[in-house]
């Protein structure tokens, strides 16, 4: 069957006066005293439902049409006409309504046409895409993902799928999920009595990755411009509105590039995807603006038009110390910044996005490039008004002798980083990159407060339903 | 720094006669008796390297240029000129060569400029993208992935990220990886003495998903046209050239659609992505044709121009029984087909892609829609010459009473499928979909024989390096 999308009908892609059929689900039914029914039929292709006007002379008007409730599925055939009322431009004068599926018990249907709490919708993860907010979030999420792929593709970046199951524990094993096929009731043991992971599926202990960065660096050091876009995992027991155990990350990596190039790329990327979102999904964004966060359109437009301010960590500390504001966490050179500091800088001091860079080396990772001062590394965080940190990145240490010194300082075994060191031994190049948590991007773009509502089936402590 | 891509230079995007700088790695160096050196510099942006002609009057000619070996990284500045030789249109008359990184010990550099076996390259996963075949495979993989996203986006499909960590074991737990943060040396126990998964991170036993289909059906039953493109996992102990423990799958799902619609979509999709590949990567495809598989271009062109033949399983059995060919595995109605049968049908009988459909219900999954004959289900496999099955799909059983009967027949507990059953209780609709293993697509498009060479860091039994 060739199915017409309601988004195309509402966009005027079909000629008025002709007969069409649409398929979808009933959002609402209203009966007039004059003996006609108004059906709002949606198919998820856009925010709006289309109105079908159903006369009472249809064969199944009493037996079926008048029994339609929210969530029933139908095929509506009729003449496409211009809508006399305000709101939508088109509606359908129905000549036939075929019921594909009723709702078993409308009184207990979880998605009845009323406002539901986000907490309730989360429990109904298999049905929440049927609601206004569930559908709008999914379409926005798709638009942002498509725009990200398009942005990198147009700029000549190659998408790299870095592995999810990893045998290297160089990323911080404490917060990783173990992946295993060992029989937990009959664990194989070595002679010494340890669990014998040589017997496990991969012949060693394996985990779910927390970042594709180290892997994707190998591809940047061959193809120059690459990015990952895939799932990553954290076994952190953080029951907050900002953490997920399973989430998607975007990690571009550029060869022959310094920190400033990564910052430029990040700024360009954010502007590109927000512009695409405003252009492609005005319907859903109007909904978020009205019902979720009245600042969301302004916020995105501000990011699009702003020049992101570059600021050194050292200067930021001075600003925070002298601003006269009392912070919960006191500030001094060397401390990591908290959300309160980041938001003050972006929202109050600058009034726009800030690229904060050159952090003290002691609060950053071993792979970040040591600056000439010997105290700071070429790391950056991008802070955005309304959310704080949205992107973190760095120039990578490409000098083998400096890298080795950093590994030693941090008591890391160079043997565990043999392949990573090889990139520095064989034709090393300056390179930089950053990571963007995709769900945080969706939350920022929609104003959704809890990150669990930005992904179809959230995974978090004690939460893995569906 | 603003870096120029070599692909743009070779495509004529920069004016001849002007000075440019390119960054990249040395593929080869050749010195002439006349006292000039020819450097082949590649940056991974395309298959070809650009030639730089370096005169011996540069300051660092003897000290550095003459020491350049394969894999060294350089910045070459010079005048872009038309190339007098055949091969490439442009080359660079170098005025400066800056060495960014030497190769530590050229004699032991694993990626020396010679032909390497694929097995050897697999062990050098962090460096293999530097080779011709590693780079070409990565660019082809990217082009196919981008084309898939673009295809679905243009047709109004929404990308859905289905969960990777799953608590439902309804997909066949025997072949799944367990995900856990329990301390294996101190497993918590229930009063009965069982392992207490309530103490695990997610509060229950969890695994890595083998398919996003059941989850994505919930989104098709709300947004009509959706697809997944993400990693999936199999803990099968299959050490073959066709299996990976971690691989990427594309799974579109269409509401208001029958099996024939899914078959049409699959045919259109394959043609679209192969056309994009031939248009966008003629350089890499010429390499695969010359060096990997001399039939690969014909094969893709045949898929693009063929009308995929639709054939019923029952007819296929008759054809196989009467074709006079001796198969290793004998054929009769009710058996599952093997690769030898599939390839006979596609390669010898039809001479092109075949959509084989309506399989016996007993060899297929519970969720496939029962046909009116009561014996077969609306399932399909798409068979392609040169590989056999490349896509598998079905119409899903949307009738709750038929689904429940199938669950009972297969001794599955309906309680485990409560949310899946809800889709049939609340406004059920006909819907169909299919799955495409992305790495098999890459293998098919390149002629690469072992699927482990189609993904950056392959995961397989006893294999999880990097």
mmCIF file with all atom_site columns, N, CA, C and O in Angstrom, chain A residues 256 426-430, chain B residues 23-26 68-75 98-103:
data_model
loop_
_atom_site.group_PDB
_atom_site.id
_atom_site.type_symbol
_atom_site.label_atom_id
_atom_site.label_alt_id
_atom_site.label_comp_id
_atom_site.label_asym_id
_atom_site.label_entity_id
_atom_site.label_seq_id
_atom_site.pdbx_PDB_ins_code
_atom_site.Cartn_x
_atom_site.Cartn_y
_atom_site.Cartn_z
_atom_site.occupancy
_atom_site.B_iso_or_equiv
_atom_site.pdbx_formal_charge
_atom_site.auth_seq_id
_atom_site.auth_comp_id
_atom_site.auth_asym_id
_atom_site.auth_atom_id
_atom_site.pdbx_PDB_model_num
ATOM 1  N N  . UNK A 1 256 ? 46.236 17.566 12.353 1.00 0.00 ? 256 UNK A N  1
ATOM 2  C CA . UNK A 1 256 ? 46.810 18.844 11.935 1.00 0.00 ? 256 UNK A CA 1
ATOM 3  C C  . UNK A 1 256 ? 45.982 19.995 12.493 1.00 0.00 ? 256 UNK A C  1
ATOM 4  O O  . UNK A 1 256 ? 45.698 20.970 11.800 1.00 0.00 ? 256 UNK A O  1
ATOM 5  N N  . UNK A 1 426 ? 55.114 6.957  15.208 1.00 0.00 ? 426 UNK A N  1
ATOM 6  C CA . UNK A 1 426 ? 55.098 6.817  13.754 1.00 0.00 ? 426 UNK A CA 1
ATOM 7  C C  . UNK A 1 426 ? 54.377 7.991  13.101 1.00 0.00 ? 426 UNK A C  1
ATOM 8  O O  . UNK A 1 426 ? 53.151 7.983  12.957 1.00 0.00 ? 426 UNK A O  1
ATOM 9  N N  . UNK A 1 427 ? 55.125 9.000  12.736 1.00 0.00 ? 427 UNK A N  1
ATOM 10 C CA . UNK A 1 427 ? 54.510 10.119 11.998 1.00 0.00 ? 427 UNK A CA 1
ATOM 11 C C  . UNK A 1 427 ? 53.487 10.872 12.814 1.00 0.00 ? 427 UNK A C  1
ATOM 12 O O  . UNK A 1 427 ? 52.373 11.124 12.354 1.00 0.00 ? 427 UNK A O  1
ATOM 13 N N  . UNK A 1 428 ? 53.865 11.245 14.026 1.00 0.00 ? 428 UNK A N  1
ATOM 14 C CA . UNK A 1 428 ? 52.913 11.934 14.910 1.00 0.00 ? 428 UNK A CA 1
ATOM 15 C C  . UNK A 1 428 ? 52.499 13.276 14.334 1.00 0.00 ? 428 UNK A C  1
ATOM 16 O O  . UNK A 1 428 ? 53.276 13.915 13.595 1.00 0.00 ? 428 UNK A O  1
ATOM 17 N N  . UNK A 1 429 ? 51.298 13.693 14.640 1.00 0.00 ? 429 UNK A N  1
ATOM 18 C CA . UNK A 1 429 ? 50.810 14.999 14.179 1.00 0.00 ? 429 UNK A CA 1
ATOM 19 C C  . UNK A 1 429 ? 50.015 15.657 15.297 1.00 0.00 ? 429 UNK A C  1
ATOM 20 O O  . UNK A 1 429 ? 49.415 14.981 16.130 1.00 0.00 ? 429 UNK A O  1
ATOM 21 N N  . UNK A 1 430 ? 50.002 17.000 15.321 1.00 0.00 ? 430 UNK A N  1
ATOM 22 C CA . UNK A 1 430 ? 49.099 17.676 16.254 1.00 0.00 ? 430 UNK A CA 1
ATOM 23 C C  . UNK A 1 430 ? 47.665 17.271 15.919 1.00 0.00 ? 430 UNK A C  1
ATOM 24 O O  . UNK A 1 430 ? 47.310 17.184 14.740 1.00 0.00 ? 430 UNK A O  1
ATOM 25 N N  . UNK B 2 23  ? 48.858 19.054 4.356  1.00 0.00 ? 23  UNK B N  1
ATOM 26 C CA . UNK B 2 23  ? 49.377 18.275 5.477  1.00 0.00 ? 23  UNK B CA 1
ATOM 27 C C  . UNK B 2 23  ? 49.094 16.801 5.205  1.00 0.00 ? 23  UNK B C  1
ATOM 28 O O  . UNK B 2 23  ? 48.031 16.467 4.681  1.00 0.00 ? 23  UNK B O  1
ATOM 29 N N  . UNK B 2 24  ? 50.003 15.946 5.586  1.00 0.00 ? 24  UNK B N  1
ATOM 30 C CA . UNK B 2 24  ? 49.714 14.526 5.392  1.00 0.00 ? 24  UNK B CA 1
ATOM 31 C C  . UNK B 2 24  ? 50.890 13.658 5.773  1.00 0.00 ? 24  UNK B C  1
ATOM 32 O O  . UNK B 2 24  ? 51.828 14.091 6.448  1.00 0.00 ? 24  UNK B O  1
ATOM 33 N N  . UNK B 2 25  ? 50.790 12.414 5.332  1.00 0.00 ? 25  UNK B N  1
ATOM 34 C CA . UNK B 2 25  ? 51.826 11.429 5.620  1.00 0.00 ? 25  UNK B CA 1
ATOM 35 C C  . UNK B 2 25  ? 52.478 10.987 4.308  1.00 0.00 ? 25  UNK B C  1
ATOM 36 O O  . UNK B 2 25  ? 51.818 10.926 3.258  1.00 0.00 ? 25  UNK B O  1
ATOM 37 N N  . UNK B 2 26  ? 53.754 10.704 4.411  1.00 0.00 ? 26  UNK B N  1
ATOM 38 C CA . UNK B 2 26  ? 54.482 10.230 3.238  1.00 0.00 ? 26  UNK B CA 1
ATOM 39 C C  . UNK B 2 26  ? 54.047 8.804  2.903  1.00 0.00 ? 26  UNK B C  1
ATOM 40 O O  . UNK B 2 26  ? 54.048 7.935  3.786  1.00 0.00 ? 26  UNK B O  1
ATOM 41 N N  . UNK B 2 68  ? 63.024 11.235 4.828  1.00 0.00 ? 68  UNK B N  1
ATOM 42 C CA . UNK B 2 68  ? 61.588 10.914 4.942  1.00 0.00 ? 68  UNK B CA 1
ATOM 43 C C  . UNK B 2 68  ? 61.320 9.493  4.468  1.00 0.00 ? 68  UNK B C  1
ATOM 44 O O  . UNK B 2 68  ? 61.806 9.078  3.412  1.00 0.00 ? 68  UNK B O  1
ATOM 45 N N  . UNK B 2 69  ? 60.559 8.777  5.253  1.00 0.00 ? 69  UNK B N  1
ATOM 46 C CA . UNK B 2 69  ? 60.164 7.414  4.887  1.00 0.00 ? 69  UNK B CA 1
ATOM 47 C C  . UNK B 2 69  ? 58.651 7.291  5.016  1.00 0.00 ? 69  UNK B C  1
ATOM 48 O O  . UNK B 2 69  ? 57.974 8.195  5.535  1.00 0.00 ? 69  UNK B O  1
ATOM 49 N N  . UNK B 2 70  ? 58.138 6.180  4.554  1.00 0.00 ? 70  UNK B N  1
ATOM 50 C CA . UNK B 2 70  ? 56.701 5.940  4.609  1.00 0.00 ? 70  UNK B CA 1
ATOM 51 C C  . UNK B 2 70  ? 56.170 6.150  6.025  1.00 0.00 ? 70  UNK B C  1
ATOM 52 O O  . UNK B 2 70  ? 56.734 5.617  6.981  1.00 0.00 ? 70  UNK B O  1
ATOM 53 N N  . UNK B 2 71  ? 55.133 6.950  6.142  1.00 0.00 ? 71  UNK B N  1
ATOM 54 C CA . UNK B 2 71  ? 54.495 7.148  7.442  1.00 0.00 ? 71  UNK B CA 1
ATOM 55 C C  . UNK B 2 71  ? 54.889 8.421  8.147  1.00 0.00 ? 71  UNK B C  1
ATOM 56 O O  . UNK B 2 71  ? 54.223 8.816  9.114  1.00 0.00 ? 71  UNK B O  1
ATOM 57 N N  . UNK B 2 72  ? 55.974 9.080  7.680  1.00 0.00 ? 72  UNK B N  1
ATOM 58 C CA . UNK B 2 72  ? 56.341 10.351 8.298  1.00 0.00 ? 72  UNK B CA 1
ATOM 59 C C  . UNK B 2 72  ? 55.285 11.401 7.986  1.00 0.00 ? 72  UNK B C  1
ATOM 60 O O  . UNK B 2 72  ? 54.670 11.391 6.926  1.00 0.00 ? 72  UNK B O  1
ATOM 61 N N  . UNK B 2 73  ? 55.095 12.327 8.916  1.00 0.00 ? 73  UNK B N  1
ATOM 62 C CA . UNK B 2 73  ? 54.085 13.367 8.702  1.00 0.00 ? 73  UNK B CA 1
ATOM 63 C C  . UNK B 2 73  ? 54.764 14.683 8.341  1.00 0.00 ? 73  UNK B C  1
ATOM 64 O O  . UNK B 2 73  ? 55.798 15.030 8.903  1.00 0.00 ? 73  UNK B O  1
ATOM 65 N N  . UNK B 2 74  ? 54.158 15.381 7.390  1.00 0.00 ? 74  UNK B N  1
ATOM 66 C CA . UNK B 2 74  ? 54.770 16.606 6.863  1.00 0.00 ? 74  UNK B CA 1
ATOM 67 C C  . UNK B 2 74  ? 53.728 17.676 6.576  1.00 0.00 ? 74  UNK B C  1
ATOM 68 O O  . UNK B 2 74  ? 52.541 17.383 6.422  1.00 0.00 ? 74  UNK B O  1
ATOM 69 N N  . UNK B 2 75  ? 54.218 18.894 6.517  1.00 0.00 ? 75  UNK B N  1
ATOM 70 C CA . UNK B 2 75  ? 53.461 19.998 5.927  1.00 0.00 ? 75  UNK B CA 1
ATOM 71 C C  . UNK B 2 75  ? 54.251 20.444 4.710  1.00 0.00 ? 75  UNK B C  1
ATOM 72 O O  . UNK B 2 75  ? 55.421 20.817 4.834  1.00 0.00 ? 75  UNK B O  1
ATOM 73 N N  . UNK B 2 98  ? 58.020 20.942 5.888  1.00 0.00 ? 98  UNK B N  1
ATOM 74 C CA . UNK B 2 98  ? 58.197 20.892 7.339  1.00 0.00 ? 98  UNK B CA 1
ATOM 75 C C  . UNK B 2 98  ? 57.870 19.484 7.815  1.00 0.00 ? 98  UNK B C  1
ATOM 76 O O  . UNK B 2 98  ? 56.797 18.968 7.526  1.00 0.00 ? 98  UNK B O  1
ATOM 77 N N  . UNK B 2 99  ? 58.808 18.893 8.514  1.00 0.00 ? 99  UNK B N  1
ATOM 78 C CA . UNK B 2 99  ? 58.554 17.551 9.046  1.00 0.00 ? 99  UNK B CA 1
ATOM 79 C C  . UNK B 2 99  ? 57.867 17.676 10.401 1.00 0.00 ? 99  UNK B C  1
ATOM 80 O O  . UNK B 2 99  ? 58.405 18.292 11.321 1.00 0.00 ? 99  UNK B O  1
ATOM 81 N N  . UNK B 2 100 ? 56.693 17.104 10.516 1.00 0.00 ? 100 UNK B N  1
ATOM 82 C CA . UNK B 2 100 ? 55.963 17.146 11.782 1.00 0.00 ? 100 UNK B CA 1
ATOM 83 C C  . UNK B 2 100 ? 56.339 15.969 12.667 1.00 0.00 ? 100 UNK B C  1
ATOM 84 O O  . UNK B 2 100 ? 56.448 16.103 13.872 1.00 0.00 ? 100 UNK B O  1
ATOM 85 N N  . UNK B 2 101 ? 56.517 14.812 12.044 1.00 0.00 ? 101 UNK B N  1
ATOM 86 C CA . UNK B 2 101 ? 56.861 13.639 12.843 1.00 0.00 ? 101 UNK B CA 1
ATOM 87 C C  . UNK B 2 101 ? 57.557 12.586 11.989 1.00 0.00 ? 101 UNK B C  1
ATOM 88 O O  . UNK B 2 101 ? 57.056 12.209 10.927 1.00 0.00 ? 101 UNK B O  1
ATOM 89 N N  . UNK B 2 102 ? 58.723 12.143 12.453 1.00 0.00 ? 102 UNK B N  1
ATOM 90 C CA . UNK B 2 102 ? 59.397 11.044 11.760 1.00 0.00 ? 102 UNK B CA 1
ATOM 91 C C  . UNK B 2 102 ? 58.828 9.703  12.218 1.00 0.00 ? 102 UNK B C  1
ATOM 92 O O  . UNK B 2 102 ? 58.052 9.640  13.189 1.00 0.00 ? 102 UNK B O  1
ATOM 93 N N  . UNK B 2 103 ? 59.219 8.667  11.517 1.00 0.00 ? 103 UNK B N  1
ATOM 94 C CA . UNK B 2 103 ? 58.910 7.312  11.960 1.00 0.00 ? 103 UNK B CA 1
ATOM 95 C C  . UNK B 2 103 ? 60.090 6.817  12.780 1.00 0.00 ? 103 UNK B C  1
ATOM 96 O O  . UNK B 2 103 ? 61.233 6.867  12.311 1.00 0.00 ? 103 UNK B O  1
#
